[in-house]
XYZ file of N, CA and C in Angstrom:
621
model
N 166.607 22.194 54.979
C 167.966 21.458 53.413
C 168.643 21.464 54.104
N 169.790 22.355 54.881
C 170.617 22.610 55.313
C 171.588 21.222 55.499
N 170.583 20.138 56.166
C 170.853 18.651 56.008
C 170.649 17.779 55.042
N 170.458 19.097 54.179
C 170.467 17.353 52.620
C 172.143 17.764 52.239
N 172.558 18.131 52.765
C 173.820 18.509 52.516
C 175.015 18.507 53.156
N 174.918 17.635 54.493
C 175.451 17.763 54.838
C 176.742 17.121 54.829
N 176.573 16.216 53.849
C 177.299 15.359 53.223
C 178.864 16.254 52.974
N 178.473 17.162 52.515
C 180.113 18.063 52.401
C 181.592 17.933 53.839
N 180.657 17.414 54.525
C 181.592 17.549 55.574
C 182.767 15.940 55.305
N 182.016 14.851 54.502
C 182.913 13.827 54.896
C 184.267 13.926 53.697
N 183.594 15.026 52.721
C 184.699 14.485 51.885
C 186.687 15.527 52.340
N 186.532 14.131 52.054
C 188.411 14.288 52.362
C 189.042 13.583 50.949
N 190.779 14.299 50.990
C 191.700 12.977 49.486
C 191.645 11.602 50.906
N 191.723 10.569 49.714
C 192.152 9.229 50.327
C 193.791 8.589 50.061
N 194.169 9.857 49.310
C 195.669 9.687 49.011
C 196.586 10.219 50.780
N 197.107 9.085 51.282
C 197.607 9.815 51.739
C 199.181 8.744 52.001
N 200.510 10.046 51.748
C 201.407 9.982 51.573
C 202.663 10.447 52.242
N 203.417 10.054 52.297
C 204.181 10.210 53.563
C 205.842 10.554 53.649
N 206.007 10.753 52.376
C 207.415 10.182 51.911
C 208.347 11.829 51.795
N 207.578 13.185 51.821
C 208.677 13.938 51.900
C 208.132 15.071 52.779
N 208.010 16.493 53.305
C 207.387 17.045 53.903
C 206.629 17.816 53.442
N 206.486 18.256 52.061
C 204.894 18.395 51.768
C 203.644 17.666 52.038
N 204.402 16.224 51.704
C 202.860 15.272 51.772
C 203.167 14.913 53.147
N 203.838 14.913 54.321
C 203.806 14.890 55.514
C 202.400 16.201 56.965
N 202.987 16.977 55.749
C 202.476 17.992 56.251
C 200.994 18.125 55.672
N 200.608 17.564 54.684
C 199.204 17.426 53.436
C 198.674 16.621 54.137
N 199.062 14.967 54.672
C 199.078 13.901 55.785
C 197.841 14.513 56.817
N 198.659 15.019 57.433
C 198.890 15.675 58.672
C 197.155 17.133 58.976
N 197.390 17.837 57.500
C 196.291 18.586 57.394
C 194.881 17.895 56.679
N 194.696 17.009 56.525
C 193.924 16.263 55.733
C 193.169 15.534 57.191
N 194.728 14.043 58.219
C 193.636 14.499 59.078
C 193.118 14.930 59.596
N 193.389 16.064 60.311
C 192.725 17.158 60.965
C 191.672 17.502 60.628
N 191.932 17.577 59.083
C 190.603 17.891 58.760
C 189.624 17.737 58.917
N 189.362 16.020 58.983
C 188.758 15.158 58.545
C 187.867 14.580 60.500
N 188.591 14.955 60.672
C 188.796 15.349 62.051
C 187.378 16.025 62.901
N 188.032 17.521 62.126
C 186.880 18.361 61.919
C 187.515 19.044 63.205
N 189.442 19.065 63.274
C 190.152 20.371 64.002
C 190.806 21.074 62.729
N 189.672 22.158 62.577
C 189.508 23.345 60.900
C 190.957 24.253 61.427
N 191.266 24.718 63.063
C 191.889 25.321 63.400
C 193.136 24.114 63.095
N 193.434 23.521 63.148
C 194.853 22.808 63.057
C 195.084 22.525 61.311
N 193.896 22.283 60.657
C 194.115 22.310 59.172
C 194.508 24.011 58.558
N 193.919 24.391 59.039
C 193.145 25.628 58.665
C 195.004 26.352 58.360
N 196.156 26.139 59.834
C 196.981 26.871 59.969
C 198.088 25.782 59.434
N 197.907 24.902 59.091
C 199.051 23.710 58.237
C 198.824 23.894 56.792
N 197.855 23.868 56.228
C 197.500 24.776 54.575
C 197.952 25.823 54.331
N 197.452 27.403 55.253
C 198.058 28.221 55.518
C 199.622 28.096 54.986
N 200.109 27.005 56.184
C 201.392 27.137 55.489
C 202.071 27.130 54.439
N 201.641 25.896 54.149
C 201.947 25.340 52.849
C 201.560 26.082 51.083
N 200.698 26.956 51.297
C 199.836 28.184 50.114
C 200.886 29.211 50.589
N 202.074 29.306 51.087
C 202.999 30.149 51.631
C 204.039 30.065 50.955
N 204.095 29.089 51.382
C 205.856 27.921 50.952
C 205.690 27.945 49.058
N 205.118 27.604 48.846
C 204.260 27.337 47.126
C 203.510 27.697 46.776
N 202.811 28.848 46.445
C 201.653 30.036 46.267
C 201.070 29.256 44.757
N 202.176 28.498 43.954
C 202.189 28.204 42.279
C 201.263 26.602 42.834
N 201.101 26.776 43.811
C 200.523 24.905 44.354
C 199.413 24.772 44.058
N 198.047 24.634 44.137
C 196.907 24.707 43.667
C 196.167 24.460 45.218
N 197.074 23.066 44.745
C 196.181 21.747 46.103
C 195.656 22.164 47.798
N 197.240 22.612 48.103
C 196.632 23.149 49.603
C 195.858 24.184 49.570
N 195.513 25.012 48.972
C 194.799 26.582 48.144
C 193.428 25.617 48.557
N 193.171 24.598 47.242
C 191.894 23.393 47.045
C 191.890 23.363 48.811
N 192.120 22.920 49.595
C 191.662 22.409 50.433
C 191.693 22.799 51.608
N 192.101 23.971 51.800
C 192.069 25.196 52.474
C 190.439 26.092 52.671
N 189.878 26.152 51.466
C 188.555 26.522 50.923
C 187.212 25.363 51.088
N 188.077 23.961 50.990
C 186.958 22.754 51.110
C 186.809 22.629 52.820
N 188.415 22.841 53.488
C 188.036 23.174 54.984
C 187.124 23.892 55.465
N 186.926 25.843 54.854
C 186.330 26.670 55.185
C 185.217 26.134 54.912
N 184.375 25.377 53.704
C 182.747 25.074 53.621
C 182.720 23.671 54.687
N 183.247 23.538 54.777
C 183.123 22.159 55.915
C 182.595 22.977 57.911
N 183.355 23.324 57.672
C 182.756 24.470 58.474
C 181.460 25.191 58.658
N 181.066 25.345 57.703
C 179.714 26.291 57.464
C 178.880 24.738 57.242
N 179.140 24.256 56.964
C 178.081 23.112 56.923
C 177.778 22.649 58.015
N 178.289 22.572 59.434
C 178.297 22.356 60.325
C 177.785 23.165 61.540
N 178.219 24.382 61.129
C 177.415 25.299 62.025
C 176.086 24.966 61.790
N 175.090 25.822 62.997
C 174.226 26.099 62.857
C 173.535 26.944 62.688
N 174.891 28.481 63.394
C 174.110 29.648 63.555
C 174.524 30.490 61.934
N 173.043 30.455 61.322
C 173.091 31.011 60.397
C 173.786 32.522 59.980
N 173.448 33.255 60.992
C 174.721 35.156 60.318
C 176.033 33.892 60.205
N 176.922 32.805 61.410
C 177.827 32.304 60.835
C 177.996 31.785 60.478
N 177.073 31.334 59.212
C 177.549 30.547 58.005
C 177.488 31.925 57.222
N 177.072 33.173 57.037
C 176.934 33.431 56.016
C 177.771 34.396 55.939
N 178.711 34.812 57.128
C 179.883 35.050 57.316
C 181.049 34.276 56.238
N 181.327 33.560 57.236
C 182.395 32.122 56.071
C 182.199 32.062 54.788
N 180.569 32.172 54.123
C 180.442 32.175 52.973
C 181.100 34.091 52.285
N 181.040 34.308 52.988
C 181.849 35.557 52.209
C 183.185 35.669 51.963
N 183.193 35.175 53.803
C 184.937 35.225 53.029
C 185.306 33.820 52.093
N 184.544 33.058 51.888
C 185.217 32.313 50.672
C 185.190 32.129 49.822
N 184.271 32.915 49.348
C 183.372 33.705 47.890
C 184.804 33.902 46.956
N 184.879 35.508 48.159
C 186.408 35.943 47.017
C 187.880 34.865 47.117
N 188.023 34.417 47.693
C 188.962 32.875 47.668
C 189.059 32.352 46.589
N 187.609 31.566 45.937
C 187.096 30.766 45.091
C 187.657 31.642 43.859
N 186.576 33.447 43.804
C 186.752 33.840 42.399
C 188.064 34.328 42.118
N 189.206 35.080 43.398
C 189.949 34.787 42.417
C 190.803 34.172 42.079
N 190.884 32.902 42.908
C 191.322 31.308 42.237
C 190.963 31.312 40.420
N 189.357 31.238 40.185
C 189.507 30.869 39.285
C 189.850 32.423 37.593
N 189.334 33.407 38.509
C 190.031 34.642 37.595
C 191.222 34.580 36.888
N 192.489 33.699 37.898
C 193.308 33.387 37.387
C 193.897 32.135 36.195
N 192.507 31.262 36.779
C 192.809 30.017 36.046
C 191.338 29.147 35.785
N 191.143 28.861 34.775
C 189.704 28.103 35.244
C 189.806 26.407 34.967
N 190.156 26.045 36.768
C 190.495 24.610 37.249
C 188.676 24.564 37.585
N 188.710 23.077 36.712
C 187.486 22.253 36.852
C 187.049 21.926 38.628
N 188.024 21.013 39.543
C 187.838 21.608 40.885
C 188.031 22.354 41.181
N 188.114 23.377 41.045
C 187.183 25.058 41.635
C 186.333 24.961 41.086
N 185.779 25.486 40.253
C 184.558 25.151 39.541
C 183.099 24.184 40.860
N 183.947 22.822 40.812
C 183.204 21.623 42.168
C 183.234 23.041 43.203
N 183.779 23.636 43.934
C 184.041 24.382 45.079
C 182.957 25.411 45.034
N 182.879 25.947 43.689
C 182.441 27.042 43.968
C 180.640 26.205 43.777
N 180.522 25.522 43.705
C 179.048 24.861 43.344
C 178.886 24.790 45.043
N 179.427 24.182 45.496
C 179.572 24.119 46.842
C 179.046 24.941 47.517
N 180.460 26.052 47.339
C 180.023 27.599 48.000
C 178.244 27.651 47.975
N 177.976 28.090 47.224
C 176.453 29.078 46.670
C 175.281 27.119 47.396
N 175.999 25.762 47.383
C 175.387 25.303 47.460
C 174.913 25.195 49.427
N 176.053 25.894 49.424
C 176.442 26.024 50.987
C 175.167 27.397 51.877
N 175.279 28.922 50.449
C 174.307 29.721 50.825
C 173.433 29.108 51.013
N 173.106 28.198 49.952
C 171.091 28.136 49.314
C 170.453 27.228 50.240
N 171.766 26.826 51.517
C 171.062 25.669 52.018
C 170.688 26.857 53.502
N 171.411 28.543 53.804
C 170.730 29.384 54.870
C 169.121 29.988 54.462
N 168.371 29.934 53.037
C 167.710 30.181 53.100
C 166.559 29.493 52.046
N 166.621 27.982 51.761
C 166.207 27.613 50.521
C 164.940 27.996 50.086
N 163.992 28.441 51.095
C 162.857 29.366 50.849
C 162.997 30.725 48.838
N 163.715 31.539 49.998
C 164.249 32.447 49.225
C 164.549 32.476 48.601
N 165.688 31.032 48.341
C 167.143 32.072 47.683
C 167.336 30.121 46.773
N 166.304 29.964 46.889
C 166.691 28.278 46.281
C 166.102 28.612 44.864
N 165.504 29.465 44.348
C 165.138 29.248 42.610
C 166.606 29.983 41.902
N 166.854 31.059 42.584
C 168.059 31.578 41.589
C 169.044 30.741 42.331
N 169.911 30.441 43.114
C 171.299 29.916 43.358
C 170.941 28.431 42.686
N 169.286 27.873 42.833
C 170.003 26.201 41.877
C 170.303 26.849 40.411
N 170.062 27.686 39.695
C 169.747 27.843 38.372
C 171.500 27.999 37.773
N 171.671 28.556 39.128
C 174.200 28.759 39.296
C 174.790 28.470 39.902
N 174.057 27.024 40.153
C 174.756 26.028 40.788
C 175.127 24.604 39.614
N 173.813 24.753 38.671
C 173.819 23.488 37.571
C 174.066 24.416 36.919
N 174.309 25.719 36.712
C 175.567 25.932 35.452
C 177.176 26.338 36.104
N 177.481 26.233 37.003
C 178.652 25.419 37.529
C 178.967 24.452 37.209
N 178.064 23.680 36.868
C 178.589 22.366 36.751
C 177.738 21.714 35.415
N 177.841 22.833 34.938
C 177.605 22.692 33.269
C 178.942 23.423 32.578
N 179.317 24.487 33.087
C 180.982 24.599 33.119
C 181.942 24.060 33.542
N 181.834 23.418 33.963
C 182.924 22.454 35.125
C 182.828 21.278 33.921
N 181.690 20.639 32.691
C 181.365 19.721 32.505
C 181.659 20.346 30.815
N 182.066 21.722 30.545
C 182.008 21.648 28.873
C 183.902 21.450 29.166
N 184.565 21.618 29.872
C 186.307 21.422 29.782
C 186.683 19.764 30.437
N 185.847 19.700 31.299
C 185.523 17.966 31.314
C 184.665 17.564 31.500
N 184.282 17.322 30.211
C 182.953 15.985 30.019
C 183.170 14.983 31.021
N 184.136 14.149 30.871
C 184.544 12.769 31.988
C 184.700 13.441 33.571
N 185.080 14.074 33.473
C 184.709 14.258 35.148
C 184.286 13.766 36.218
N 184.567 12.926 36.837
C 183.638 12.461 37.899
C 183.490 12.544 38.734
N 184.634 14.158 39.431
C 183.264 13.991 40.643
C 182.208 15.313 40.202
N 182.367 15.985 39.325
C 180.920 16.855 38.503
C 180.661 16.216 38.501
N 180.531 14.921 37.246
C 179.295 14.549 36.948
C 178.077 13.595 38.198
N 179.346 13.161 39.007
C 178.247 12.753 40.096
C 177.625 13.541 40.973
N 178.659 15.059 41.590
C 177.968 15.930 42.231
C 177.147 16.939 41.574
N 176.591 16.711 40.480
C 175.487 18.009 39.246
C 174.332 16.877 39.789
N 174.477 15.585 39.808
C 173.523 14.355 39.721
C 172.936 14.427 41.004
N 173.815 14.551 42.401
C 173.805 14.648 43.798
C 172.896 15.404 43.837
N 173.179 17.052 43.246
C 172.523 18.248 44.003
C 171.173 17.944 43.330
N 170.619 17.498 41.858
C 169.428 17.448 41.637
C 168.300 16.583 42.439
N 169.653 15.590 43.185
C 168.778 14.554 43.847
C 168.580 15.399 44.968
N 169.573 15.435 45.590
C 168.826 16.422 46.879
C 167.587 17.808 46.894
N 167.879 18.064 45.783
C 166.854 19.335 45.149
C 165.383 18.523 45.893
N 165.544 17.311 44.570
C 164.537 16.475 44.205
C 163.454 15.859 46.035
N 164.289 15.744 46.561
C 164.214 15.351 47.420
C 164.229 16.238 48.987
N 164.144 17.635 48.975
C 163.804 18.339 49.520
C 161.780 18.930 49.223
N 161.729 18.705 47.512
C 160.128 19.027 46.983
C 159.653 18.137 46.939
N 159.971 16.824 47.726
C 159.463 15.054 48.025
C 159.001 14.825 46.219
N 159.974 14.845 45.195
C 159.782 14.447 43.923
C 161.111 12.366 44.246
N 159.573 12.164 43.327
C 160.443 10.928 42.972
C 162.151 10.562 42.969
N 162.887 10.071 43.595
C 164.630 10.063 43.088
C 164.901 9.011 42.571
N 163.858 7.953 42.071
C 163.962 6.503 41.525
C 165.359 7.133 40.037
N 164.852 8.071 39.520
C 165.603 8.877 38.308
C 167.153 8.979 38.884
N 167.096 9.361 39.914
C 168.810 9.979 40.360
C 169.164 8.843 40.911
N 169.029 7.901 42.045
C 168.963 6.009 41.792
C 169.862 5.789 41.264
N 168.804 5.355 39.644
C 169.526 4.778 38.945
C 170.587 5.404 38.335
N 170.959 6.533 37.988
C 172.010 7.070 37.288
C 173.321 7.093 38.754
N 172.475 7.297 40.257
C 173.857 6.791 40.778
C 174.732 5.916 40.658
N 174.312 4.840 40.862
C 173.809 3.000 40.186
C 174.635 2.975 39.390
N 174.278 3.279 38.104
C 175.502 3.208 36.841
C 176.644 3.795 36.990
N 177.015 4.905 37.246
C 178.229 5.475 38.239
C 179.311 4.985 38.487
N 178.917 3.767 39.543
C 180.041 2.898 40.266
C 180.761 2.262 39.467
N 180.363 1.585 38.320
C 181.657 0.743 37.318
C 182.595 2.142 36.864
N 182.061 2.765 35.878
C 182.708 4.194 35.743
C 183.657 4.558 36.307
N 183.404 5.172 37.932
C 184.303 5.668 38.752
C 185.224 4.569 38.853
N 184.650 3.119 38.792
C 186.070 2.527 39.122
C 186.760 2.289 37.616
N 186.235 2.346 37.230
C 187.727 2.171 35.792
C 188.122 3.918 35.379
N 187.700 4.933 36.450
C 188.494 6.053 35.652
C 189.574 6.045 36.273
N 190.342 6.644 35.441
C 191.854 7.186 35.695
C 192.374 7.500 37.071
N 193.568 7.498 37.184
C 194.084 7.869 38.869
C 194.551 8.524 38.833
N 194.708 9.750 39.617
C 195.658 10.982 39.559
C 196.900 10.330 39.929
N 197.871 11.112 38.757
C 199.160 11.492 39.286
C 199.649 12.251 40.969
N 199.122 12.954 40.415
C 199.407 13.922 41.474
C 199.003 13.864 42.385
N 199.716 13.454 43.583
C 198.980 13.843 45.260
C 198.910 14.497 45.974
N 197.507 14.078 46.304
C 196.238 14.599 47.210
C 195.707 15.345 46.188
N 195.103 14.764 44.759
C 194.708 15.224 43.532
C 193.562 15.154 44.856
N 192.156 15.781 44.830
C 190.436 15.027 44.762
C 190.362 13.984 44.154
N 190.306 12.788 44.888
C 189.824 11.684 44.339
C 188.302 11.269 45.373
N 187.887 11.902 46.136
C 187.028 11.207 46.600
C 185.368 11.043 46.480
N 185.528 10.861 45.139
C 184.049 10.677 44.583
C 183.463 8.950 44.885
N 184.408 8.190 45.323
C 183.827 6.797 45.534
C 183.299 6.756 46.415
N 183.826 7.263 47.781
C 183.120 7.369 49.059
C 182.351 8.111 49.105
N 181.954 9.331 48.499
C 181.021 10.436 47.786
C 179.439 9.521 47.696
N 180.169 8.613 46.209
C 178.895 7.669 46.028
C 178.209 6.534 47.054
N 179.243 6.154 47.728
C 178.764 5.027 48.587
C 177.938 6.190 49.377
N 177.808 6.853 50.143
C 177.510 8.011 51.150
C 175.543 7.906 50.152
N 176.332 8.352 49.066
C 174.458 8.763 48.361
C 173.575 7.563 47.730
N 174.447 6.779 47.730
C 173.862 5.330 47.640
C 172.980 4.716 48.355
N 173.421 5.140 49.889
C 172.948 5.318 50.685
C 171.385 5.067 51.738
N 171.133 6.947 50.879
C 170.382 7.155 51.283
C 169.198 7.369 50.573
N 169.688 6.023 48.961
C 168.723 5.496 47.627
C 167.267 4.912 48.878
N 168.032 3.756 49.803
C 167.851 3.125 50.315
C 166.626 3.521 51.612
N 166.683 4.871 51.526
C 166.226 5.010 53.005
C 164.773 5.966 52.417
């Protein structure tokens, strides 16, 4: 089941600006993350976090970088070690502010844990993950990443159990026009990976 969720490795922001020192460092960190240079990305993001603790964007990408490491690892013990490190970071942030994008990160984290032992953890963690997406939708019903990821998770679960994927693929196809018309975030480096993600998911629908 781990392979079914490997797609998260490709999630990055496509906003690339280079006007301020912050933007240059963020751009560099995201490029490093995209290339799998996790140590470099982490170092740069941690520097940005210390420089501006009120800015949640670098913290978000630091957690996303660590999640990428989990999905890339083939060592179950290493995966669990990383997950145990990531969970408190997410919980600490959500205790301060219920941010929809962080609820998605939390869902990703539990998805990563699920892939380490889908037979024994699948039933319980599936409920937890879907509940996180539902919480996010109550706060922001039109958030494209939440809408997409909830559908994607249900589709990949169905794929794991060899169930019909057509209903999910139809939902994804209908999301194309919605994502194109979704408002563009004005905050630099705000998560906006949904169109790239949708394209990847639709490719799996033809296989």
